[in-house]
PDB file of C-alpha atoms in Angstrom:
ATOM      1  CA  UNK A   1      30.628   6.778  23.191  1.00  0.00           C
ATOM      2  CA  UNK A   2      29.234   6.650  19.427  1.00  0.00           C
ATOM      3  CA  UNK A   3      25.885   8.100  18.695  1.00  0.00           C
ATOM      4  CA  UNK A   4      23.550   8.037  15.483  1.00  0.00           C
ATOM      5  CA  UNK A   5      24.470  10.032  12.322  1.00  0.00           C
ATOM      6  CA  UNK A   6      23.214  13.168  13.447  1.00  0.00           C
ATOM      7  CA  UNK A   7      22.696  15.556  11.024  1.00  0.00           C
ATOM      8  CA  UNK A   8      23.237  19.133  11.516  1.00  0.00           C
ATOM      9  CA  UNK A   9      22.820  20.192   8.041  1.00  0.00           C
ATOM     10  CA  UNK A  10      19.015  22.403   7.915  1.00  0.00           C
ATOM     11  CA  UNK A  11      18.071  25.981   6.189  1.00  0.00           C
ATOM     12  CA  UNK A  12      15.329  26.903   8.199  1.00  0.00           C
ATOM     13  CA  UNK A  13      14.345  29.164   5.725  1.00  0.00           C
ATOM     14  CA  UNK A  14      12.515  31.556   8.426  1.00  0.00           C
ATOM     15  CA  UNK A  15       8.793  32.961   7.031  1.00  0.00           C
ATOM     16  CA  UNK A  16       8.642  30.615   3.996  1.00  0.00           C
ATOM     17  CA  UNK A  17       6.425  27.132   3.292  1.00  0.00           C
ATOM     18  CA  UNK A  18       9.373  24.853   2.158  1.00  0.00           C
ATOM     19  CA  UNK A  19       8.291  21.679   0.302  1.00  0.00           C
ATOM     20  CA  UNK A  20       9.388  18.603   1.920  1.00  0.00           C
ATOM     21  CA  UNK A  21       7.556  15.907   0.430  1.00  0.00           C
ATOM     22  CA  UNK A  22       4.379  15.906  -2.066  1.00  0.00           C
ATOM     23  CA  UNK A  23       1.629  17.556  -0.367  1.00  0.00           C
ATOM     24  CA  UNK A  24       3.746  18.283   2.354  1.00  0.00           C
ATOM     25  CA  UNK A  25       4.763  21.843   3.378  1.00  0.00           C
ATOM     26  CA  UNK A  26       7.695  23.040   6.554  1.00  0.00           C
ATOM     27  CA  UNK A  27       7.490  26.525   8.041  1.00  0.00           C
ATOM     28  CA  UNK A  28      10.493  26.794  10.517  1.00  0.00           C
ATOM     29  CA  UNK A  29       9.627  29.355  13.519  1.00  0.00           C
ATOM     30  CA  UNK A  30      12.674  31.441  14.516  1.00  0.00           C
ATOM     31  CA  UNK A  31      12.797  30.233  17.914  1.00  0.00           C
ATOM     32  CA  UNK A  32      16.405  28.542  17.838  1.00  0.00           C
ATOM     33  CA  UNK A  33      17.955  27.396  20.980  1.00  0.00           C
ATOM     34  CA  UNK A  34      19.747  24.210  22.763  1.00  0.00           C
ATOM     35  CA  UNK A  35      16.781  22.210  22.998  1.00  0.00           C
ATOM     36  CA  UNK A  36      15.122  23.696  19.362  1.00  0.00           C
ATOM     37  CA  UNK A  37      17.735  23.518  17.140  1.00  0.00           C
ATOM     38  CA  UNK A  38      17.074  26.319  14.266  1.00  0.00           C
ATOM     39  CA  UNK A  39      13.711  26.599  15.866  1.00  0.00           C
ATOM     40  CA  UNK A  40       9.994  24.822  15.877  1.00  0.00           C
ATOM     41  CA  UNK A  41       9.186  23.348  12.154  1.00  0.00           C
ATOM     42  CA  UNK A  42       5.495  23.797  11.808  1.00  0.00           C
ATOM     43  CA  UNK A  43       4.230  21.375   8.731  1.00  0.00           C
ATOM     44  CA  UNK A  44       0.683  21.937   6.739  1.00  0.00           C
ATOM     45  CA  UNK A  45      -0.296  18.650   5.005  1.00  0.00           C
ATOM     46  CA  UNK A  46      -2.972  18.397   2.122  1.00  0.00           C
ATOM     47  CA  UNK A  47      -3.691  21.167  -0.671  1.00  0.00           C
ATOM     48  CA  UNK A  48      -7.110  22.790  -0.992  1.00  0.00           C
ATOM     49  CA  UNK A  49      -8.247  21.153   2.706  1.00  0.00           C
ATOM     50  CA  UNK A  50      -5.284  21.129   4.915  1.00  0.00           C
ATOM     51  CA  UNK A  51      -3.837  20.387   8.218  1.00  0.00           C
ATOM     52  CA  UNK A  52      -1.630  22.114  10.536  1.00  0.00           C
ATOM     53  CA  UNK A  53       1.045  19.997  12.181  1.00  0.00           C
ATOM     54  CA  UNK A  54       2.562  21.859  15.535  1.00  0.00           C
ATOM     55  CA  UNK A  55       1.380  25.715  15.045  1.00  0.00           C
ATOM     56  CA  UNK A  56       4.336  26.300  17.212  1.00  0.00           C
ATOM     57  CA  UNK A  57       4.982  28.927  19.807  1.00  0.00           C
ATOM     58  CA  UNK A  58       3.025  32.149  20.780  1.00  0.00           C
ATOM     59  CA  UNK A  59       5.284  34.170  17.645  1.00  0.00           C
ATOM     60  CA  UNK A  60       3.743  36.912  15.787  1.00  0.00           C
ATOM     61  CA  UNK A  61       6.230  36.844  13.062  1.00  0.00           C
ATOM     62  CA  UNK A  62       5.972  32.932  12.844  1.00  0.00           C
ATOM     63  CA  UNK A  63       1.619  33.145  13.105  1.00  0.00           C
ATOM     64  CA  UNK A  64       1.640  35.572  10.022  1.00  0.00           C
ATOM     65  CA  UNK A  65       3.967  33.298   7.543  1.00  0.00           C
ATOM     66  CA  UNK A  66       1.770  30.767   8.358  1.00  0.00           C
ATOM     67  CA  UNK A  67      -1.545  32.332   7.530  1.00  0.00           C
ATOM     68  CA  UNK A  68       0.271  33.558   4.560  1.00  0.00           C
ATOM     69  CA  UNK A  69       1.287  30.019   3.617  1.00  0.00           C
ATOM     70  CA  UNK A  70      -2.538  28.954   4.483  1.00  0.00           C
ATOM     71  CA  UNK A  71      -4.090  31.693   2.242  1.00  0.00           C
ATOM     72  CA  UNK A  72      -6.700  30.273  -0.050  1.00  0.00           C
ATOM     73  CA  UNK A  73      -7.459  27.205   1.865  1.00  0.00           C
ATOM     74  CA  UNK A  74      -9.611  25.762   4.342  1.00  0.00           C
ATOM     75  CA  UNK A  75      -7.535  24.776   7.362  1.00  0.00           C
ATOM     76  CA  UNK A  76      -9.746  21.708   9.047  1.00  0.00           C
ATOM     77  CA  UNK A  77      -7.429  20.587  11.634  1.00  0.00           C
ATOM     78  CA  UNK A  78      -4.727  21.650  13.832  1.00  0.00           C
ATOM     79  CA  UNK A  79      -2.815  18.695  15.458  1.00  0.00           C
ATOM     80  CA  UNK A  80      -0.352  18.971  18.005  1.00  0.00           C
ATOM     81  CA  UNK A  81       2.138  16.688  18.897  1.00  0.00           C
ATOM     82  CA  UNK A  82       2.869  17.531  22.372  1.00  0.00           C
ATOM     83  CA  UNK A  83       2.210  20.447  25.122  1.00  0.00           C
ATOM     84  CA  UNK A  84       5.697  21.888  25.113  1.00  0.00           C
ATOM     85  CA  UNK A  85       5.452  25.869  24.753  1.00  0.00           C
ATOM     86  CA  UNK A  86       7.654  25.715  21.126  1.00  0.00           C
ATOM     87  CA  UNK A  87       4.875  23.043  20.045  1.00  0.00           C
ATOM     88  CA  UNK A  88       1.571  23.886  20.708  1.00  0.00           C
ATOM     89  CA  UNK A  89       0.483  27.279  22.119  1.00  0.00           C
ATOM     90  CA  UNK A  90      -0.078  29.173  18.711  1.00  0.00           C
ATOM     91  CA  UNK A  91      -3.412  26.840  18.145  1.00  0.00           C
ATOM     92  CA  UNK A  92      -5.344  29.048  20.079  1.00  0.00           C
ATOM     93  CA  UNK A  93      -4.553  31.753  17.601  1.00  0.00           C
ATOM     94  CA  UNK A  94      -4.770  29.728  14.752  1.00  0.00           C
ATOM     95  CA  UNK A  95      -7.762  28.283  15.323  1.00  0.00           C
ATOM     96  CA  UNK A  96      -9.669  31.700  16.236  1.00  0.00           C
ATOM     97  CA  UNK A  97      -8.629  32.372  12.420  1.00  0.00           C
ATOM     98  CA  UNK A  98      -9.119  29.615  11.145  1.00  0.00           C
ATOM     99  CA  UNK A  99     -11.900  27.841  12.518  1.00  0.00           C
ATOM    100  CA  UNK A 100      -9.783  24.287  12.285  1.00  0.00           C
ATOM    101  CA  UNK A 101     -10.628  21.762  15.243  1.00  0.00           C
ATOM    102  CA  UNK A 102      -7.558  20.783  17.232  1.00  0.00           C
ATOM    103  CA  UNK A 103      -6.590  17.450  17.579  1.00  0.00           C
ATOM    104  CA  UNK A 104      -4.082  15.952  20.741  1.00  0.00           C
ATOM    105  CA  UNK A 105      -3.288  12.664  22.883  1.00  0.00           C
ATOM    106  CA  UNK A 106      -5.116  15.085  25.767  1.00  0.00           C
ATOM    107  CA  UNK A 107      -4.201  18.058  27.901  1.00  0.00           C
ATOM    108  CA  UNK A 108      -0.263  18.329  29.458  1.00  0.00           C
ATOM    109  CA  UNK A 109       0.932  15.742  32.522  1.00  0.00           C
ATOM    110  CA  UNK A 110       3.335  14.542  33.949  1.00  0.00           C
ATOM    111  CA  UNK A 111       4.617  10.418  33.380  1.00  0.00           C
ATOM    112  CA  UNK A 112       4.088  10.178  36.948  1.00  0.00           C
ATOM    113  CA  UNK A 113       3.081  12.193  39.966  1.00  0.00           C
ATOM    114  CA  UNK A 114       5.289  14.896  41.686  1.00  0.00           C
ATOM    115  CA  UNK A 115       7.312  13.709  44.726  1.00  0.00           C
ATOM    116  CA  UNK A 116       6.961  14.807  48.224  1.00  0.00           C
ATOM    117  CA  UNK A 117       8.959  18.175  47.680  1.00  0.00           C
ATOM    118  CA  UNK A 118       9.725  17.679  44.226  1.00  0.00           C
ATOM    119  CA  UNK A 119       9.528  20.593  41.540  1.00  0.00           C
ATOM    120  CA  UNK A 120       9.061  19.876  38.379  1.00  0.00           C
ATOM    121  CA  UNK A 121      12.034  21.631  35.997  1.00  0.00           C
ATOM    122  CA  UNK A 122      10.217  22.098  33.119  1.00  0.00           C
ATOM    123  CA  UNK A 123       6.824  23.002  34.374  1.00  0.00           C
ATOM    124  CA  UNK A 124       7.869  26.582  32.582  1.00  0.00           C
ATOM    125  CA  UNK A 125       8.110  24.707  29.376  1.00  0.00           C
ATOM    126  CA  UNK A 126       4.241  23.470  29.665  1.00  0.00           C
ATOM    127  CA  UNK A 127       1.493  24.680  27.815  1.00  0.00           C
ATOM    128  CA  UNK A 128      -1.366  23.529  30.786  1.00  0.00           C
ATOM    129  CA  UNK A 129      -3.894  25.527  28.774  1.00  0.00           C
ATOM    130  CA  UNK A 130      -3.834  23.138  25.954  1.00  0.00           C
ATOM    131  CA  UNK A 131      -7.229  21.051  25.501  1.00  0.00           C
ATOM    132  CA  UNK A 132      -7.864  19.427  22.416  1.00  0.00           C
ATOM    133  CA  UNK A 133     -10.904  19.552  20.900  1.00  0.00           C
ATOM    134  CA  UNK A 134     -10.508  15.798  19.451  1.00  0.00           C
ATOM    135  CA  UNK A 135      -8.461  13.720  21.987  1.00  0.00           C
ATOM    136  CA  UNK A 136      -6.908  10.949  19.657  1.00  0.00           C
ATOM    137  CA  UNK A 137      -6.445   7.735  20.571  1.00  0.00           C
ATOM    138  CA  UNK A 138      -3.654   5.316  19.391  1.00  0.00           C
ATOM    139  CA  UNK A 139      -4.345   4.270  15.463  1.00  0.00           C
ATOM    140  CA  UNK A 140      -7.255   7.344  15.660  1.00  0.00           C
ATOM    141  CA  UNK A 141      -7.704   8.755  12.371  1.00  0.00           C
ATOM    142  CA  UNK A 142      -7.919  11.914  11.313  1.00  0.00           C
ATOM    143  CA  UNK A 143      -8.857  13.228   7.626  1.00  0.00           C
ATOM    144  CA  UNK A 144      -9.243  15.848   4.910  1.00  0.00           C
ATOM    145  CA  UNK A 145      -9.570  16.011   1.239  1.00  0.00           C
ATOM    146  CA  UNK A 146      -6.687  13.829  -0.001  1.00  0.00           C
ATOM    147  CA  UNK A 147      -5.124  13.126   3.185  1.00  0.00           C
ATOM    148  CA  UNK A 148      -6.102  11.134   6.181  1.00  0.00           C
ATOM    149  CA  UNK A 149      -3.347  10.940   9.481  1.00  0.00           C
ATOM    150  CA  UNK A 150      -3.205   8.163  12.256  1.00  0.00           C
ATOM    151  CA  UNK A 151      -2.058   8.693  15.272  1.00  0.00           C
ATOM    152  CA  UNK A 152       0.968   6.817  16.519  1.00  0.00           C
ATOM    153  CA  UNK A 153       1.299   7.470  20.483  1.00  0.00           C
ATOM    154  CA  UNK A 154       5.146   7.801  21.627  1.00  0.00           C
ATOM    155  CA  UNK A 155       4.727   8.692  24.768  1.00  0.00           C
ATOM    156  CA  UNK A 156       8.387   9.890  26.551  1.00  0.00           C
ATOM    157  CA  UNK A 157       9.373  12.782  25.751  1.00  0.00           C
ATOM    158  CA  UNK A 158       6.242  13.897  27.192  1.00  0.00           C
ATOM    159  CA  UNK A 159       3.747  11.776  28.425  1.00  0.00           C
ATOM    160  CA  UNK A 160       0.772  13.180  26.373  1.00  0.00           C
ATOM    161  CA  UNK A 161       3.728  12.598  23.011  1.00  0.00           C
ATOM    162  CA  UNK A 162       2.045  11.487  19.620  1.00  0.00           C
ATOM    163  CA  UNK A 163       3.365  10.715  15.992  1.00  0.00           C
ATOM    164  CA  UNK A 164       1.150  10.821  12.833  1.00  0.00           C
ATOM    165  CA  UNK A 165       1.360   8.959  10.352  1.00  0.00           C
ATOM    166  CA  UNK A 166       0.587   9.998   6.707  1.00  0.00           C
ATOM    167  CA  UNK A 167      -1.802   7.639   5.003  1.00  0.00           C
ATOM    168  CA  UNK A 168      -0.345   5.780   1.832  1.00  0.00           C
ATOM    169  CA  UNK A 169       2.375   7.983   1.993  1.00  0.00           C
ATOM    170  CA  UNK A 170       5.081   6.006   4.352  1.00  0.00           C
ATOM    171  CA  UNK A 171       5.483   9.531   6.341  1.00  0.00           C
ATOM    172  CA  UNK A 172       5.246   9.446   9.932  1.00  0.00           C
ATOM    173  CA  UNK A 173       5.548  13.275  11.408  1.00  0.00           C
ATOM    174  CA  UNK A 174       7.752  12.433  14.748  1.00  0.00           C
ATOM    175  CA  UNK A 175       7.061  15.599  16.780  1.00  0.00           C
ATOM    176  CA  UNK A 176       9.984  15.125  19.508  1.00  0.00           C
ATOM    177  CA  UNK A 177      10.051  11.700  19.734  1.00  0.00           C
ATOM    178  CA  UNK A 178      12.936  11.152  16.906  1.00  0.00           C
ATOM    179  CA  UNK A 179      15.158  13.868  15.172  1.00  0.00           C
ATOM    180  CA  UNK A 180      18.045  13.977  12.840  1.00  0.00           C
ATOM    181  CA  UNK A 181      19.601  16.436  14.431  1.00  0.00           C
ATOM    182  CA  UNK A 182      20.041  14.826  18.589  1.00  0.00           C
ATOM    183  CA  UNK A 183      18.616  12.652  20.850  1.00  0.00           C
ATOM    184  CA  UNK A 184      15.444  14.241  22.808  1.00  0.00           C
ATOM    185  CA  UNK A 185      15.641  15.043  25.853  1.00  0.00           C
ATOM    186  CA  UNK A 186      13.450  12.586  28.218  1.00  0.00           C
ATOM    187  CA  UNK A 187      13.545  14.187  31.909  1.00  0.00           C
ATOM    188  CA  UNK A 188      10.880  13.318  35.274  1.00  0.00           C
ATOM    189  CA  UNK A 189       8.659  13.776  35.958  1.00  0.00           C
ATOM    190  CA  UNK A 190       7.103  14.662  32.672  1.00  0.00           C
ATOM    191  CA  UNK A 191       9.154  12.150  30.505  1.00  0.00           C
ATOM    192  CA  UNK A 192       9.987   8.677  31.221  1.00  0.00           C
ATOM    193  CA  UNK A 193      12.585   6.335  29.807  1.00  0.00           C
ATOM    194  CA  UNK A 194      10.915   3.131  30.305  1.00  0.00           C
ATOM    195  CA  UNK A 195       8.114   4.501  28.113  1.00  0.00           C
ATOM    196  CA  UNK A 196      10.435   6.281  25.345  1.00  0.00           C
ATOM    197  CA  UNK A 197      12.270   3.337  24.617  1.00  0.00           C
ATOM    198  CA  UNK A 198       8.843   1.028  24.377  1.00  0.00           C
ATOM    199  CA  UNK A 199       7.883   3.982  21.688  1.00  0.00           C
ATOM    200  CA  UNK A 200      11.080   3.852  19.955  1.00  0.00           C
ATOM    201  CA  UNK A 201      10.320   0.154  19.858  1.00  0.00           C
ATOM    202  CA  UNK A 202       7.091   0.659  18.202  1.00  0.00           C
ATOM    203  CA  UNK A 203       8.489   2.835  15.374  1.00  0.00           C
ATOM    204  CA  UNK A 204      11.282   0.422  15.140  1.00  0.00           C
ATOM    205  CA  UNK A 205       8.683  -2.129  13.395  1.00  0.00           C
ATOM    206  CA  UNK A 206       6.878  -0.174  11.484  1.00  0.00           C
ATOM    207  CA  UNK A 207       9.311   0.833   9.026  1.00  0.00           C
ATOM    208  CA  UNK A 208       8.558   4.355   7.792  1.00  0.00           C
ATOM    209  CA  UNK A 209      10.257   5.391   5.116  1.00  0.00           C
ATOM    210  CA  UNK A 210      10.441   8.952   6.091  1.00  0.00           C
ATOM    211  CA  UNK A 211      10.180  10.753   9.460  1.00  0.00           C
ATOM    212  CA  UNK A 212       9.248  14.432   9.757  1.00  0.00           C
ATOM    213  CA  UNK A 213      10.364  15.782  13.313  1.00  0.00           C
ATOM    214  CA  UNK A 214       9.819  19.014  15.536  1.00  0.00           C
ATOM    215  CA  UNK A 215      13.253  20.484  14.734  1.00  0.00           C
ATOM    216  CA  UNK A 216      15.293  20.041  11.952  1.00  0.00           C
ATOM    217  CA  UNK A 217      15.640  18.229   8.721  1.00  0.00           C
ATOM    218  CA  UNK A 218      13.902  14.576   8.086  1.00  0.00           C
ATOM    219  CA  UNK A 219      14.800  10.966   8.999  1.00  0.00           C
ATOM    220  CA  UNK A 220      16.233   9.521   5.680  1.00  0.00           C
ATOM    221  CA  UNK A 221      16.566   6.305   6.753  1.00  0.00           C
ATOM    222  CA  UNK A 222      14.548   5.392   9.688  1.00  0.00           C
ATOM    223  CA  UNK A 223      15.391   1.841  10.070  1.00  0.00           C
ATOM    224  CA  UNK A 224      19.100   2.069  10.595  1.00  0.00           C
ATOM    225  CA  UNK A 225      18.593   5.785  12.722  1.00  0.00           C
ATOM    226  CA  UNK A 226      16.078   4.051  15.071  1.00  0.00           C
ATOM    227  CA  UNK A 227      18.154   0.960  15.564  1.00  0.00           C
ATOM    228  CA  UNK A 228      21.405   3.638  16.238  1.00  0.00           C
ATOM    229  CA  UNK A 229      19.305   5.519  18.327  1.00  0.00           C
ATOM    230  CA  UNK A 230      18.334   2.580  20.449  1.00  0.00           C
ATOM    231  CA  UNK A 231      21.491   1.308  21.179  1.00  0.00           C
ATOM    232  CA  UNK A 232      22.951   4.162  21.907  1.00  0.00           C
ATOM    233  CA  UNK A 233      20.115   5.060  24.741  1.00  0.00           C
ATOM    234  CA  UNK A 234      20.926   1.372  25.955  1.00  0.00           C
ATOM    235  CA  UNK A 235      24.846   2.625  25.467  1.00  0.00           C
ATOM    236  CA  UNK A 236      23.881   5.656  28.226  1.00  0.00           C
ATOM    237  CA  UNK A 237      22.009   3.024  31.041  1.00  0.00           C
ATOM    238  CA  UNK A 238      25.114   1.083  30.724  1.00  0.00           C
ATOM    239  CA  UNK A 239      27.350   3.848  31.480  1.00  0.00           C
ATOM    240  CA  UNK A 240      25.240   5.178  34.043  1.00  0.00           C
ATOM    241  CA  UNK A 241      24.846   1.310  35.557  1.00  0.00           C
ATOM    242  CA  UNK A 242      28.610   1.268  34.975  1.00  0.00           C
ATOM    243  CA  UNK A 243      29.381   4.334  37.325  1.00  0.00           C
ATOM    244  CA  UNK A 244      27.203   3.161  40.144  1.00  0.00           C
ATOM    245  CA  UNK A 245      29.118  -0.002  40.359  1.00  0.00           C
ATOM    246  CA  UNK A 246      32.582   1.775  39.889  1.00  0.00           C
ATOM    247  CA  UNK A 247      31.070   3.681  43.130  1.00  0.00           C
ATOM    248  CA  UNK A 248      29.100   7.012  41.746  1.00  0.00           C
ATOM    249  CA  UNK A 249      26.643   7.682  44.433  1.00  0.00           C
ATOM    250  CA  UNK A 250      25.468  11.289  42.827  1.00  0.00           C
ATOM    251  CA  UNK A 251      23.747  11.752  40.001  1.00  0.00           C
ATOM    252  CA  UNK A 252      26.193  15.259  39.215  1.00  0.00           C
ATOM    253  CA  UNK A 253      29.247  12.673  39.817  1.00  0.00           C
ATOM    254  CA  UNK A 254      27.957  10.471  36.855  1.00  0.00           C
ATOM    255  CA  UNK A 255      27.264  13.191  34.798  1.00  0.00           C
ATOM    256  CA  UNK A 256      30.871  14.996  35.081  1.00  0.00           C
ATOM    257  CA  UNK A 257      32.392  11.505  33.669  1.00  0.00           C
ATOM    258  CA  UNK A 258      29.025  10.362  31.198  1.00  0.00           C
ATOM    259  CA  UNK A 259      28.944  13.643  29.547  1.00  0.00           C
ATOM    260  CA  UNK A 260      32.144  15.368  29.966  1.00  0.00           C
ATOM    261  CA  UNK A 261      32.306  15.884  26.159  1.00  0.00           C
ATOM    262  CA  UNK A 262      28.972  18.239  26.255  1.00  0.00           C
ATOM    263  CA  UNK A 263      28.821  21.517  26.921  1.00  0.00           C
ATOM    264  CA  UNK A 264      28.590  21.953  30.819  1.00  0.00           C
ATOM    265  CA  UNK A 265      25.681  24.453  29.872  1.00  0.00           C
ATOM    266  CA  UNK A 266      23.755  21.279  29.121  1.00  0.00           C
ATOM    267  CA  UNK A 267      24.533  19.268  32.070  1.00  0.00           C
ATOM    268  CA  UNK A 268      21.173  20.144  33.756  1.00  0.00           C
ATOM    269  CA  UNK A 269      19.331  18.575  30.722  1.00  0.00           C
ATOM    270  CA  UNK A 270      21.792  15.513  30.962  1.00  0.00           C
ATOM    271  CA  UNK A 271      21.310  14.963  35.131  1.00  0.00           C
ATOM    272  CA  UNK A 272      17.681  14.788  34.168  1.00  0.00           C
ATOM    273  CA  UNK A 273      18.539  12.146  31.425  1.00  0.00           C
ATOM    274  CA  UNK A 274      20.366  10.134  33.946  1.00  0.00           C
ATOM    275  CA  UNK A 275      17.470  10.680  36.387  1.00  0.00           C
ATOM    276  CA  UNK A 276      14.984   9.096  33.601  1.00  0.00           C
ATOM    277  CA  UNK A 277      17.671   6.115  33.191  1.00  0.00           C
ATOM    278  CA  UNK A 278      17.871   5.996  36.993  1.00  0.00           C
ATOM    279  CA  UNK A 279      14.448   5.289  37.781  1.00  0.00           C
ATOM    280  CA  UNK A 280      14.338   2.519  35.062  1.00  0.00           C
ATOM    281  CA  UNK A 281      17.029   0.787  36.722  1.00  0.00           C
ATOM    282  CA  UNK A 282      15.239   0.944  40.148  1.00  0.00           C
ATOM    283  CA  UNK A 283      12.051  -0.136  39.043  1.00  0.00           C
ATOM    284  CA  UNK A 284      14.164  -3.039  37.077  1.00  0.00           C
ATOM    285  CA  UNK A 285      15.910  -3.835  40.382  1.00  0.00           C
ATOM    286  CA  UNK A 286      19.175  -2.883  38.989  1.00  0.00           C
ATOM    287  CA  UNK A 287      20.552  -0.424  41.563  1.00  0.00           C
ATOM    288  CA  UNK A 288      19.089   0.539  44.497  1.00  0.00           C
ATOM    289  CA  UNK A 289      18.508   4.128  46.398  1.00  0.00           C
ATOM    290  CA  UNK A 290      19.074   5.605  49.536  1.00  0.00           C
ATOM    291  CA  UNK A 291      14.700   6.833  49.433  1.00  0.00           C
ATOM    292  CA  UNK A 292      12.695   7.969  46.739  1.00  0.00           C
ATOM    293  CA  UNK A 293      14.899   8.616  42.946  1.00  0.00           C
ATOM    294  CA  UNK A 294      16.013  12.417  42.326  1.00  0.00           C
ATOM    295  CA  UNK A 295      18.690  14.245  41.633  1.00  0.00           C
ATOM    296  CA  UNK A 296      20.247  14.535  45.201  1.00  0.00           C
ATOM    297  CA  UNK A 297      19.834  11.318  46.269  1.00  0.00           C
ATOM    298  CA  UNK A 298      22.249   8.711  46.422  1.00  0.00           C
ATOM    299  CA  UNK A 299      22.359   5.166  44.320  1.00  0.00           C
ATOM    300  CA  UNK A 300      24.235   1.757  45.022  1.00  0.00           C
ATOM    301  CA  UNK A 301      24.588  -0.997  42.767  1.00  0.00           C
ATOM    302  CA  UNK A 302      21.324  -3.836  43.965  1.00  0.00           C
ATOM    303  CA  UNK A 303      22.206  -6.443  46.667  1.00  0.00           C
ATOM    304  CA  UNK A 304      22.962  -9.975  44.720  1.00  0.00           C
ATOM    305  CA  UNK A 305      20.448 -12.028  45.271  1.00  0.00           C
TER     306      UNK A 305
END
């Protein structure tokens, strides 16, 4: 199954501002792992007045390059781009030094309420305690001395997911909603496919030149990666439709064939992924279930009408 150009090629350069674009400064926190890549990139945007894109994770080592990088200048605003525990959970420290306001769709939840007996997998992964002190609407703006951001909601990757856009600058910062390094993972009940793809669709028109994500290097070319990344989302619903008809009635049957290039460490991430494509399908009236959509329960293609 082809994917995007995925590029793995990044020097996180661990404790040092790296300049990315004009005005534009990375810090990489060494948190690597499956779902991080070389870890959390934490961006600080303006010069004299600045803000703080995604202070990152509770890190001492990671909190101290980045008042080092801030030294000299008023930090007005701390924006986070989701409540994931690499993302936003160093605000509270940053902003006790700082003074800065934080900014946020809103507080962590989930795409859609728990099941009867569902648990949610990555309720470890939260950050609950995140409450922004400006919750930003969709097209919101935000601004400093020379800069001025607009939120872009995404939500899917998180429900409470948001992308900022750098004014005049054709920058959009992509949090977790688009990297150049994988796909992101979209898993129930805090993510939801329907809704990533509609935000993929939304950065699809507006053509950003360059996207600045969570983890990893930038989005070159957006247009062509967005368009790749779409169709090979749509590539995964057609495999998983494709099982259920070939008669799949598991989710952990469909993943053993979908995904039996990946690492079988990652399969738990990928049964969620097929769980997120699963309960588009149902609500689409593609397949059908034997109850409520999770991972133990069993899927047949829909009766023709």
């Amino acid at each position: 199954m082809d994917s995007p150009a995925f590029d793995l090629a990044f020097e996180p350069a661990y404790g040092r501002a790296v300049p990315v674009a004009a005005g534009v400064e990375r810090i990489t926190a060494e948190n690597p792992g499956p779902f991080t890549f070389f870890g959390t990139n934490s961006y600080i945007v303006g010069s004299s007045s600045v803000a703080v894109i995604d202070p990152g994770p509770e890190d001492e080592a990671h909190f101290q390059a980045l008042m080092a990088a801030l030294a000299g200048r008023a930090v007005t605003h701390i924006v986070v781009s989701h409540t994931h525990r690499d993302h936003s959970p160093l605000a509270r420290r940053l902003q006790a030094a700082t003074g800065a306001v934080t900014v946020g769709q809103g507080p962590h939840r989930p795409a859609r309420p728990l099941r009867d007996g569902e648990i949610n997998p990555f309720s470890e992964s939260s950050d609950l305690s995140f409450v922004p002190d400006i919750a930003i609407g969709d097209g919101e703006t935000i601004a400093g001395d020379g800069w001025s951001l607009s939120a872009v909601l995404t939500p899917g990757h998180t429900a409470n997911h948001a992308a900022f856009a750098l004014a005049g600058r054709d920058i959009l910062f992509s949090g977790d909603h688009v990297m150049a390094w994988s796909t992101s993972i979209v898993a129930p009940p805090d993510g939801s496919m329907a809704d990533y793809m509609a935000s993929l669709d939304r950065l699809i028109v507006r053509e950003d030149g360059l996207l600045l994500p969570g983890h990893g290097g930038p989005v070159t070319e957006p247009a062509s990666f967005l368009r790749a990344l779409k169709a090979h989302r749509l590539r995964r619903e057609q495999a998983v439709l494709a099982r259920i008809r070939a008669g799949d009635r598991g989710i952990a049957e469909m993943v053993k064939v979908i995904y039996r290039d990946t690492d079988p460490k990652l399969h738990g991430a990928a049964a969620l992924s097929v769980l997120a494509h699963i309960e588009d399908l149902l609500e689409r009236g593609e397949i059908a279930a034997d109850g409520p959509p999770s991972l133990a329960a069993h899927y047949r293609p829909a009766p023709r009408s």
